[in-house]
Amino acid sequence: MGNYVFNTDALIDAVRADSTLEGSNHDMGGDIIPAFVRQQNAAVYDLNRNVVPGATDRDRFYWRDVGTIESFFEAHQDLIAALPVFNLYNQDWPIYTQQVNSPPAKLVRDSHGNTGTMVDSIVSLGSVISGARVERSVLGPWSIIESGAVVTDSVLFDRARVGPGAVVSRTILDKNVYVEAGARIGIDAERDRERGFTVTDTGITVVGKGERVSA
């Protein structure tokens, strides 16, 4: 796999020429790129020869294809390992990305005095964990996890909300999903499918943007 950079005119010409070839699969990696190589009109940058300042043997040469739900999920799990294979904290090679103008994340007690806890997880700006438990998960900006809720092995997009006493496990929640108080998602695959949610063969449940998960 790789990233391709083309001169626009050259790419258009190549695609048009390939469209007339009998026996071509009209595939970028299988036909278009090899044609550029035969014409000696291609160059390559080998990631394995790249030297990143501050990298260790564990996080060197990281590359993932996230074309499936499982690979997308596993890439997020890569981020939260104690010794990550993709290191966001290498100060010698900082990663610049979108900065959301939001307050810091916070973990607070709920009205009953229960403490919000987070273990082996990443929590984005604006998020609040109030008397709830989050483990091995990635929470996007402005995620709200309310009193007594449990979120494990999951990925939450922007402004996802998990109500009091709810349970979220091995689940991807898209933006603005609301898991109602006491609801359970990612626990019973058949129940999740009955409710119209996608469940992969490996048991990852996906809830689409703006959905409401009822108890």
JSON list of C-alpha atoms in Angstrom, two decimals:
[
{"chain": "A", "resi": 1, "resn": "MET", "atom": "CA", "xyz": [0.00, 0.00, 0.00]},
{"chain": "A", "resi": 2, "resn": "GLY", "atom": "CA", "xyz": [1.10, 3.57, -0.47]},
{"chain": "A", "resi": 3, "resn": "ASN", "atom": "CA", "xyz": [0.25, 7.18, -1.08]},
{"chain": "A", "resi": 4, "resn": "TYR", "atom": "CA", "xyz": [0.29, 8.29, -4.69]},
{"chain": "A", "resi": 5, "resn": "VAL", "atom": "CA", "xyz": [1.13, 11.78, -5.93]},
{"chain": "A", "resi": 6, "resn": "PHE", "atom": "CA", "xyz": [0.50, 12.56, -9.60]},
{"chain": "A", "resi": 7, "resn": "ASN", "atom": "CA", "xyz": [0.85, 15.34, -12.07]},
{"chain": "A", "resi": 8, "resn": "THR", "atom": "CA", "xyz": [-2.81, 15.89, -12.99]},
{"chain": "A", "resi": 9, "resn": "ASP", "atom": "CA", "xyz": [-2.35, 15.88, -16.76]},
{"chain": "A", "resi": 10, "resn": "ALA", "atom": "CA", "xyz": [-0.20, 12.76, -16.66]},
{"chain": "A", "resi": 11, "resn": "LEU", "atom": "CA", "xyz": [-2.78, 10.90, -14.57]},
{"chain": "A", "resi": 12, "resn": "ILE", "atom": "CA", "xyz": [-5.67, 11.88, -16.84]},
{"chain": "A", "resi": 13, "resn": "ASP", "atom": "CA", "xyz": [-3.72, 10.74, -19.90]},
{"chain": "A", "resi": 14, "resn": "ALA", "atom": "CA", "xyz": [-2.81, 7.46, -18.24]},
{"chain": "A", "resi": 15, "resn": "VAL", "atom": "CA", "xyz": [-6.39, 6.67, -17.20]},
{"chain": "A", "resi": 16, "resn": "ARG", "atom": "CA", "xyz": [-7.71, 7.46, -20.68]},
{"chain": "A", "resi": 17, "resn": "ALA", "atom": "CA", "xyz": [-5.05, 5.30, -22.31]},
{"chain": "A", "resi": 18, "resn": "ASP", "atom": "CA", "xyz": [-5.75, 2.42, -19.93]},
{"chain": "A", "resi": 19, "resn": "SER", "atom": "CA", "xyz": [-9.49, 2.60, -20.62]},
{"chain": "A", "resi": 20, "resn": "THR", "atom": "CA", "xyz": [-8.84, 1.50, -24.21]},
{"chain": "A", "resi": 21, "resn": "LEU", "atom": "CA", "xyz": [-6.62, -1.47, -23.36]},
{"chain": "A", "resi": 22, "resn": "GLU", "atom": "CA", "xyz": [-8.14, -4.92, -23.70]},
{"chain": "A", "resi": 23, "resn": "GLY", "atom": "CA", "xyz": [-7.22, -7.21, -20.83]},
{"chain": "A", "resi": 24, "resn": "SER", "atom": "CA", "xyz": [-6.59, -4.36, -18.40]},
{"chain": "A", "resi": 25, "resn": "ASN", "atom": "CA", "xyz": [-8.31, -4.53, -15.02]},
{"chain": "A", "resi": 26, "resn": "HIS", "atom": "CA", "xyz": [-8.28, -0.71, -14.98]},
{"chain": "A", "resi": 27, "resn": "ASP", "atom": "CA", "xyz": [-6.78, -0.86, -11.52]},
{"chain": "A", "resi": 28, "resn": "MET", "atom": "CA", "xyz": [-4.59, 1.88, -10.09]},
{"chain": "A", "resi": 29, "resn": "GLY", "atom": "CA", "xyz": [-2.07, -0.39, -8.40]},
{"chain": "A", "resi": 30, "resn": "GLY", "atom": "CA", "xyz": [-2.22, -3.18, -10.95]},
{"chain": "A", "resi": 31, "resn": "ASP", "atom": "CA", "xyz": [-2.31, -1.27, -14.24]},
{"chain": "A", "resi": 32, "resn": "ILE", "atom": "CA", "xyz": [-1.88, 2.51, -13.99]},
{"chain": "A", "resi": 33, "resn": "ILE", "atom": "CA", "xyz": [1.19, 2.57, -11.72]},
{"chain": "A", "resi": 34, "resn": "PRO", "atom": "CA", "xyz": [3.00, -0.24, -13.62]},
{"chain": "A", "resi": 35, "resn": "ALA", "atom": "CA", "xyz": [2.44, 1.71, -16.85]},
{"chain": "A", "resi": 36, "resn": "PHE", "atom": "CA", "xyz": [4.21, 4.76, -15.35]},
{"chain": "A", "resi": 37, "resn": "VAL", "atom": "CA", "xyz": [7.05, 2.47, -14.22]},
{"chain": "A", "resi": 38, "resn": "ARG", "atom": "CA", "xyz": [7.47, 0.99, -17.71]},
{"chain": "A", "resi": 39, "resn": "GLN", "atom": "CA", "xyz": [7.66, 4.53, -19.09]},
{"chain": "A", "resi": 40, "resn": "GLN", "atom": "CA", "xyz": [10.33, 5.35, -16.49]},
{"chain": "A", "resi": 41, "resn": "ASN", "atom": "CA", "xyz": [8.04, 8.13, -15.37]},
{"chain": "A", "resi": 42, "resn": "ALA", "atom": "CA", "xyz": [7.68, 7.12, -11.72]},
{"chain": "A", "resi": 43, "resn": "ALA", "atom": "CA", "xyz": [9.65, 7.58, -8.52]},
{"chain": "A", "resi": 44, "resn": "VAL", "atom": "CA", "xyz": [9.31, 5.89, -5.15]},
{"chain": "A", "resi": 45, "resn": "TYR", "atom": "CA", "xyz": [9.99, 6.84, -1.55]},
{"chain": "A", "resi": 46, "resn": "ASP", "atom": "CA", "xyz": [10.67, 3.80, 0.63]},
{"chain": "A", "resi": 47, "resn": "LEU", "atom": "CA", "xyz": [9.17, 4.23, 4.12]},
{"chain": "A", "resi": 48, "resn": "ASN", "atom": "CA", "xyz": [11.48, 1.53, 5.49]},
{"chain": "A", "resi": 49, "resn": "ARG", "atom": "CA", "xyz": [14.43, 3.80, 4.81]},
{"chain": "A", "resi": 50, "resn": "ASN", "atom": "CA", "xyz": [12.84, 6.77, 6.54]},
{"chain": "A", "resi": 51, "resn": "VAL", "atom": "CA", "xyz": [14.55, 7.97, 9.72]},
{"chain": "A", "resi": 52, "resn": "VAL", "atom": "CA", "xyz": [12.27, 9.71, 12.22]},
{"chain": "A", "resi": 53, "resn": "PRO", "atom": "CA", "xyz": [14.03, 11.64, 14.99]},
{"chain": "A", "resi": 54, "resn": "GLY", "atom": "CA", "xyz": [13.12, 10.30, 18.41]},
{"chain": "A", "resi": 55, "resn": "ALA", "atom": "CA", "xyz": [11.61, 7.06, 17.10]},
{"chain": "A", "resi": 56, "resn": "THR", "atom": "CA", "xyz": [12.32, 3.72, 18.77]},
{"chain": "A", "resi": 57, "resn": "ASP", "atom": "CA", "xyz": [12.46, 0.24, 17.28]},
{"chain": "A", "resi": 58, "resn": "ARG", "atom": "CA", "xyz": [8.86, -0.27, 18.42]},
{"chain": "A", "resi": 59, "resn": "ASP", "atom": "CA", "xyz": [7.29, 2.77, 16.76]},
{"chain": "A", "resi": 60, "resn": "ARG", "atom": "CA", "xyz": [9.48, 2.99, 13.65]},
{"chain": "A", "resi": 61, "resn": "PHE", "atom": "CA", "xyz": [7.91, 2.46, 10.18]},
{"chain": "A", "resi": 62, "resn": "TYR", "atom": "CA", "xyz": [4.31, 2.56, 11.36]},
{"chain": "A", "resi": 63, "resn": "TRP", "atom": "CA", "xyz": [1.82, 2.19, 8.51]},
{"chain": "A", "resi": 64, "resn": "ARG", "atom": "CA", "xyz": [-1.75, 0.92, 8.56]},
{"chain": "A", "resi": 65, "resn": "ASP", "atom": "CA", "xyz": [-4.47, 0.45, 5.94]},
{"chain": "A", "resi": 66, "resn": "VAL", "atom": "CA", "xyz": [-7.74, 1.31, 7.71]},
{"chain": "A", "resi": 67, "resn": "GLY", "atom": "CA", "xyz": [-10.07, 0.16, 4.95]},
{"chain": "A", "resi": 68, "resn": "THR", "atom": "CA", "xyz": [-12.12, -2.13, 7.20]},
{"chain": "A", "resi": 69, "resn": "ILE", "atom": "CA", "xyz": [-13.98, -1.61, 10.47]},
{"chain": "A", "resi": 70, "resn": "GLU", "atom": "CA", "xyz": [-11.61, -4.03, 12.21]},
{"chain": "A", "resi": 71, "resn": "SER", "atom": "CA", "xyz": [-8.47, -2.28, 10.97]},
{"chain": "A", "resi": 72, "resn": "PHE", "atom": "CA", "xyz": [-9.92, 1.13, 11.86]},
{"chain": "A", "resi": 73, "resn": "PHE", "atom": "CA", "xyz": [-10.68, -0.14, 15.36]},
{"chain": "A", "resi": 74, "resn": "GLU", "atom": "CA", "xyz": [-7.25, -1.73, 15.79]},
{"chain": "A", "resi": 75, "resn": "ALA", "atom": "CA", "xyz": [-5.49, 1.46, 14.66]},
{"chain": "A", "resi": 76, "resn": "HIS", "atom": "CA", "xyz": [-7.17, 3.29, 17.54]},
{"chain": "A", "resi": 77, "resn": "GLN", "atom": "CA", "xyz": [-6.09, 0.54, 19.92]},
{"chain": "A", "resi": 78, "resn": "ASP", "atom": "CA", "xyz": [-2.53, 1.10, 18.69]},
{"chain": "A", "resi": 79, "resn": "LEU", "atom": "CA", "xyz": [-2.68, 4.63, 20.10]},
{"chain": "A", "resi": 80, "resn": "ILE", "atom": "CA", "xyz": [-3.47, 3.66, 23.69]},
{"chain": "A", "resi": 81, "resn": "ALA", "atom": "CA", "xyz": [-0.85, 1.00, 24.35]},
{"chain": "A", "resi": 82, "resn": "ALA", "atom": "CA", "xyz": [1.56, 1.72, 27.20]},
{"chain": "A", "resi": 83, "resn": "LEU", "atom": "CA", "xyz": [4.36, 1.45, 24.63]},
{"chain": "A", "resi": 84, "resn": "PRO", "atom": "CA", "xyz": [2.52, 2.55, 21.47]},
{"chain": "A", "resi": 85, "resn": "VAL", "atom": "CA", "xyz": [3.50, 1.37, 18.02]},
{"chain": "A", "resi": 86, "resn": "PHE", "atom": "CA", "xyz": [2.29, 4.78, 16.82]},
{"chain": "A", "resi": 87, "resn": "ASN", "atom": "CA", "xyz": [3.68, 7.40, 19.17]},
{"chain": "A", "resi": 88, "resn": "LEU", "atom": "CA", "xyz": [1.77, 10.68, 19.42]},
{"chain": "A", "resi": 89, "resn": "TYR", "atom": "CA", "xyz": [4.17, 11.93, 22.09]},
{"chain": "A", "resi": 90, "resn": "ASN", "atom": "CA", "xyz": [7.48, 12.05, 20.24]},
{"chain": "A", "resi": 91, "resn": "GLN", "atom": "CA", "xyz": [8.55, 15.65, 20.86]},
{"chain": "A", "resi": 92, "resn": "ASP", "atom": "CA", "xyz": [11.38, 15.34, 18.33]},
{"chain": "A", "resi": 93, "resn": "TRP", "atom": "CA", "xyz": [8.82, 14.66, 15.56]},
{"chain": "A", "resi": 94, "resn": "PRO", "atom": "CA", "xyz": [5.56, 16.39, 16.53]},
{"chain": "A", "resi": 95, "resn": "ILE", "atom": "CA", "xyz": [2.34, 15.53, 14.73]},
{"chain": "A", "resi": 96, "resn": "TYR", "atom": "CA", "xyz": [0.38, 18.63, 13.78]},
{"chain": "A", "resi": 97, "resn": "THR", "atom": "CA", "xyz": [-3.36, 18.16, 13.44]},
{"chain": "A", "resi": 98, "resn": "GLN", "atom": "CA", "xyz": [-6.61, 20.04, 13.94]},
{"chain": "A", "resi": 99, "resn": "GLN", "atom": "CA", "xyz": [-6.74, 21.91, 17.22]},
{"chain": "A", "resi": 100, "resn": "VAL", "atom": "CA", "xyz": [-10.27, 22.21, 18.60]},
{"chain": "A", "resi": 101, "resn": "ASN", "atom": "CA", "xyz": [-10.88, 25.46, 20.48]},
{"chain": "A", "resi": 102, "resn": "SER", "atom": "CA", "xyz": [-12.27, 23.73, 23.57]},
{"chain": "A", "resi": 103, "resn": "PRO", "atom": "CA", "xyz": [-11.60, 23.42, 27.30]},
{"chain": "A", "resi": 104, "resn": "PRO", "atom": "CA", "xyz": [-9.45, 20.60, 28.67]},
{"chain": "A", "resi": 105, "resn": "ALA", "atom": "CA", "xyz": [-10.99, 17.19, 29.33]},
{"chain": "A", "resi": 106, "resn": "LYS", "atom": "CA", "xyz": [-11.87, 16.50, 32.94]},
{"chain": "A", "resi": 107, "resn": "LEU", "atom": "CA", "xyz": [-12.61, 13.58, 35.24]},
{"chain": "A", "resi": 108, "resn": "VAL", "atom": "CA", "xyz": [-14.91, 14.50, 38.12]},
{"chain": "A", "resi": 109, "resn": "ARG", "atom": "CA", "xyz": [-17.05, 13.00, 40.87]},
{"chain": "A", "resi": 110, "resn": "ASP", "atom": "CA", "xyz": [-20.76, 12.65, 40.28]},
{"chain": "A", "resi": 111, "resn": "SER", "atom": "CA", "xyz": [-23.47, 13.80, 42.69]},
{"chain": "A", "resi": 112, "resn": "HIS", "atom": "CA", "xyz": [-23.04, 10.57, 44.67]},
{"chain": "A", "resi": 113, "resn": "GLY", "atom": "CA", "xyz": [-19.33, 11.09, 45.15]},
{"chain": "A", "resi": 114, "resn": "ASN", "atom": "CA", "xyz": [-18.29, 8.41, 42.64]},
{"chain": "A", "resi": 115, "resn": "THR", "atom": "CA", "xyz": [-15.03, 9.31, 40.92]},
{"chain": "A", "resi": 116, "resn": "GLY", "atom": "CA", "xyz": [-14.58, 9.35, 37.17]},
{"chain": "A", "resi": 117, "resn": "THR", "atom": "CA", "xyz": [-11.74, 7.02, 36.14]},
{"chain": "A", "resi": 118, "resn": "MET", "atom": "CA", "xyz": [-9.79, 6.45, 32.96]},
{"chain": "A", "resi": 119, "resn": "VAL", "atom": "CA", "xyz": [-7.32, 3.62, 32.28]},
{"chain": "A", "resi": 120, "resn": "ASP", "atom": "CA", "xyz": [-5.27, 3.01, 29.10]},
{"chain": "A", "resi": 121, "resn": "SER", "atom": "CA", "xyz": [-7.33, 5.55, 27.16]},
{"chain": "A", "resi": 122, "resn": "ILE", "atom": "CA", "xyz": [-7.14, 8.82, 25.24]},
{"chain": "A", "resi": 123, "resn": "VAL", "atom": "CA", "xyz": [-9.68, 11.54, 25.99]},
{"chain": "A", "resi": 124, "resn": "SER", "atom": "CA", "xyz": [-9.99, 14.59, 23.75]},
{"chain": "A", "resi": 125, "resn": "LEU", "atom": "CA", "xyz": [-10.63, 18.23, 24.61]},
{"chain": "A", "resi": 126, "resn": "GLY", "atom": "CA", "xyz": [-14.02, 19.18, 25.97]},
{"chain": "A", "resi": 127, "resn": "SER", "atom": "CA", "xyz": [-14.83, 15.70, 27.25]},
{"chain": "A", "resi": 128, "resn": "VAL", "atom": "CA", "xyz": [-16.21, 15.00, 30.72]},
{"chain": "A", "resi": 129, "resn": "ILE", "atom": "CA", "xyz": [-16.12, 11.70, 32.61]},
{"chain": "A", "resi": 130, "resn": "SER", "atom": "CA", "xyz": [-18.41, 12.12, 35.60]},
{"chain": "A", "resi": 131, "resn": "GLY", "atom": "CA", "xyz": [-18.42, 9.24, 38.09]},
{"chain": "A", "resi": 132, "resn": "ALA", "atom": "CA", "xyz": [-17.95, 6.80, 35.20]},
{"chain": "A", "resi": 133, "resn": "ARG", "atom": "CA", "xyz": [-15.26, 4.33, 34.10]},
{"chain": "A", "resi": 134, "resn": "VAL", "atom": "CA", "xyz": [-13.42, 4.42, 30.76]},
{"chain": "A", "resi": 135, "resn": "GLU", "atom": "CA", "xyz": [-10.92, 1.70, 29.83]},
{"chain": "A", "resi": 136, "resn": "ARG", "atom": "CA", "xyz": [-8.92, 1.00, 26.65]},
{"chain": "A", "resi": 137, "resn": "SER", "atom": "CA", "xyz": [-10.93, 3.54, 24.66]},
{"chain": "A", "resi": 138, "resn": "VAL", "atom": "CA", "xyz": [-10.51, 6.65, 22.53]},
{"chain": "A", "resi": 139, "resn": "LEU", "atom": "CA", "xyz": [-12.94, 9.52, 23.16]},
{"chain": "A", "resi": 140, "resn": "GLY", "atom": "CA", "xyz": [-13.36, 12.29, 20.62]},
{"chain": "A", "resi": 141, "resn": "PRO", "atom": "CA", "xyz": [-13.95, 15.98, 21.45]},
{"chain": "A", "resi": 142, "resn": "TRP", "atom": "CA", "xyz": [-16.86, 16.82, 23.75]},
{"chain": "A", "resi": 143, "resn": "SER", "atom": "CA", "xyz": [-17.66, 13.22, 24.66]},
{"chain": "A", "resi": 144, "resn": "ILE", "atom": "CA", "xyz": [-19.77, 13.00, 27.81]},
{"chain": "A", "resi": 145, "resn": "ILE", "atom": "CA", "xyz": [-19.73, 9.87, 30.00]},
{"chain": "A", "resi": 146, "resn": "GLU", "atom": "CA", "xyz": [-22.25, 10.14, 32.82]},
{"chain": "A", "resi": 147, "resn": "SER", "atom": "CA", "xyz": [-22.58, 8.69, 36.32]},
{"chain": "A", "resi": 148, "resn": "GLY", "atom": "CA", "xyz": [-22.12, 4.93, 36.63]},
{"chain": "A", "resi": 149, "resn": "ALA", "atom": "CA", "xyz": [-21.55, 4.38, 32.90]},
{"chain": "A", "resi": 150, "resn": "VAL", "atom": "CA", "xyz": [-18.84, 2.00, 31.69]},
{"chain": "A", "resi": 151, "resn": "VAL", "atom": "CA", "xyz": [-17.02, 2.39, 28.37]},
{"chain": "A", "resi": 152, "resn": "THR", "atom": "CA", "xyz": [-14.48, -0.29, 27.43]},
{"chain": "A", "resi": 153, "resn": "ASP", "atom": "CA", "xyz": [-12.54, -1.15, 24.26]},
{"chain": "A", "resi": 154, "resn": "SER", "atom": "CA", "xyz": [-14.44, 1.47, 22.25]},
{"chain": "A", "resi": 155, "resn": "VAL", "atom": "CA", "xyz": [-14.03, 4.47, 19.95]},
{"chain": "A", "resi": 156, "resn": "LEU", "atom": "CA", "xyz": [-16.32, 7.48, 20.42]},
{"chain": "A", "resi": 157, "resn": "PHE", "atom": "CA", "xyz": [-16.51, 10.27, 17.86]},
{"chain": "A", "resi": 158, "resn": "ASP", "atom": "CA", "xyz": [-17.29, 13.94, 18.52]},
{"chain": "A", "resi": 159, "resn": "ARG", "atom": "CA", "xyz": [-20.07, 14.75, 20.99]},
{"chain": "A", "resi": 160, "resn": "ALA", "atom": "CA", "xyz": [-21.01, 11.16, 21.72]},
{"chain": "A", "resi": 161, "resn": "ARG", "atom": "CA", "xyz": [-22.91, 10.90, 25.01]},
{"chain": "A", "resi": 162, "resn": "VAL", "atom": "CA", "xyz": [-23.23, 7.87, 27.26]},
{"chain": "A", "resi": 163, "resn": "GLY", "atom": "CA", "xyz": [-26.02, 8.19, 29.82]},
{"chain": "A", "resi": 164, "resn": "PRO", "atom": "CA", "xyz": [-26.02, 7.17, 33.48]},
{"chain": "A", "resi": 165, "resn": "GLY", "atom": "CA", "xyz": [-25.49, 3.46, 34.08]},
{"chain": "A", "resi": 166, "resn": "ALA", "atom": "CA", "xyz": [-25.07, 2.66, 30.38]},
{"chain": "A", "resi": 167, "resn": "VAL", "atom": "CA", "xyz": [-22.52, 0.12, 29.15]},
{"chain": "A", "resi": 168, "resn": "VAL", "atom": "CA", "xyz": [-20.55, 0.47, 25.90]},
{"chain": "A", "resi": 169, "resn": "SER", "atom": "CA", "xyz": [-18.15, -2.32, 24.91]},
{"chain": "A", "resi": 170, "resn": "ARG", "atom": "CA", "xyz": [-16.22, -3.01, 21.67]},
{"chain": "A", "resi": 171, "resn": "THR", "atom": "CA", "xyz": [-18.26, -0.36, 19.91]},
{"chain": "A", "resi": 172, "resn": "ILE", "atom": "CA", "xyz": [-17.64, 2.54, 17.56]},
{"chain": "A", "resi": 173, "resn": "LEU", "atom": "CA", "xyz": [-20.03, 5.43, 18.21]},
{"chain": "A", "resi": 174, "resn": "ASP", "atom": "CA", "xyz": [-20.17, 7.99, 15.41]},
{"chain": "A", "resi": 175, "resn": "LYS", "atom": "CA", "xyz": [-20.74, 11.70, 15.98]},
{"chain": "A", "resi": 176, "resn": "ASN", "atom": "CA", "xyz": [-23.64, 12.85, 18.17]},
{"chain": "A", "resi": 177, "resn": "VAL", "atom": "CA", "xyz": [-24.70, 9.34, 19.20]},
{"chain": "A", "resi": 178, "resn": "TYR", "atom": "CA", "xyz": [-26.62, 9.22, 22.47]},
{"chain": "A", "resi": 179, "resn": "VAL", "atom": "CA", "xyz": [-26.63, 6.03, 24.52]},
{"chain": "A", "resi": 180, "resn": "GLU", "atom": "CA", "xyz": [-29.56, 6.37, 26.89]},
{"chain": "A", "resi": 181, "resn": "ALA", "atom": "CA", "xyz": [-29.41, 5.74, 30.62]},
{"chain": "A", "resi": 182, "resn": "GLY", "atom": "CA", "xyz": [-29.07, 2.03, 31.37]},
{"chain": "A", "resi": 183, "resn": "ALA", "atom": "CA", "xyz": [-28.66, 1.03, 27.72]},
{"chain": "A", "resi": 184, "resn": "ARG", "atom": "CA", "xyz": [-26.18, -1.67, 26.73]},
{"chain": "A", "resi": 185, "resn": "ILE", "atom": "CA", "xyz": [-24.38, -1.73, 23.40]},
{"chain": "A", "resi": 186, "resn": "GLY", "atom": "CA", "xyz": [-21.70, -4.13, 22.21]},
{"chain": "A", "resi": 187, "resn": "ILE", "atom": "CA", "xyz": [-22.70, -6.76, 24.75]},
{"chain": "A", "resi": 188, "resn": "ASP", "atom": "CA", "xyz": [-25.23, -8.82, 22.77]},
{"chain": "A", "resi": 189, "resn": "ALA", "atom": "CA", "xyz": [-24.42, -8.99, 19.05]},
{"chain": "A", "resi": 190, "resn": "GLU", "atom": "CA", "xyz": [-27.81, -10.39, 18.02]},
{"chain": "A", "resi": 191, "resn": "ARG", "atom": "CA", "xyz": [-29.65, -7.69, 19.94]},
{"chain": "A", "resi": 192, "resn": "ASP", "atom": "CA", "xyz": [-27.47, -5.03, 18.30]},
{"chain": "A", "resi": 193, "resn": "ARG", "atom": "CA", "xyz": [-28.25, -6.41, 14.84]},
{"chain": "A", "resi": 194, "resn": "GLU", "atom": "CA", "xyz": [-31.97, -6.48, 15.65]},
{"chain": "A", "resi": 195, "resn": "ARG", "atom": "CA", "xyz": [-31.75, -2.79, 16.45]},
{"chain": "A", "resi": 196, "resn": "GLY", "atom": "CA", "xyz": [-30.25, -2.13, 13.01]},
{"chain": "A", "resi": 197, "resn": "PHE", "atom": "CA", "xyz": [-26.63, -1.63, 14.03]},
{"chain": "A", "resi": 198, "resn": "THR", "atom": "CA", "xyz": [-23.69, -3.08, 12.11]},
{"chain": "A", "resi": 199, "resn": "VAL", "atom": "CA", "xyz": [-21.81, -5.87, 13.91]},
{"chain": "A", "resi": 200, "resn": "THR", "atom": "CA", "xyz": [-18.63, -7.25, 12.35]},
{"chain": "A", "resi": 201, "resn": "ASP", "atom": "CA", "xyz": [-17.60, -10.91, 12.36]},
{"chain": "A", "resi": 202, "resn": "THR", "atom": "CA", "xyz": [-15.14, -10.10, 15.14]},
{"chain": "A", "resi": 203, "resn": "GLY", "atom": "CA", "xyz": [-17.88, -8.58, 17.29]},
{"chain": "A", "resi": 204, "resn": "ILE", "atom": "CA", "xyz": [-17.34, -4.85, 16.83]},
{"chain": "A", "resi": 205, "resn": "THR", "atom": "CA", "xyz": [-20.64, -2.93, 16.89]},
{"chain": "A", "resi": 206, "resn": "VAL", "atom": "CA", "xyz": [-20.97, 0.31, 14.91]},
{"chain": "A", "resi": 207, "resn": "VAL", "atom": "CA", "xyz": [-23.59, 2.95, 15.66]},
{"chain": "A", "resi": 208, "resn": "GLY", "atom": "CA", "xyz": [-24.17, 5.54, 12.92]},
{"chain": "A", "resi": 209, "resn": "LYS", "atom": "CA", "xyz": [-24.10, 9.29, 13.22]},
{"chain": "A", "resi": 210, "resn": "GLY", "atom": "CA", "xyz": [-26.82, 10.87, 15.33]},
{"chain": "A", "resi": 211, "resn": "GLU", "atom": "CA", "xyz": [-28.38, 7.53, 16.39]},
{"chain": "A", "resi": 212, "resn": "ARG", "atom": "CA", "xyz": [-30.03, 7.03, 19.78]},
{"chain": "A", "resi": 213, "resn": "VAL", "atom": "CA", "xyz": [-29.42, 3.75, 21.59]},
{"chain": "A", "resi": 214, "resn": "SER", "atom": "CA", "xyz": [-32.35, 2.90, 23.83]},
{"chain": "A", "resi": 215, "resn": "ALA", "atom": "CA", "xyz": [-32.31, 0.78, 26.96]}
]
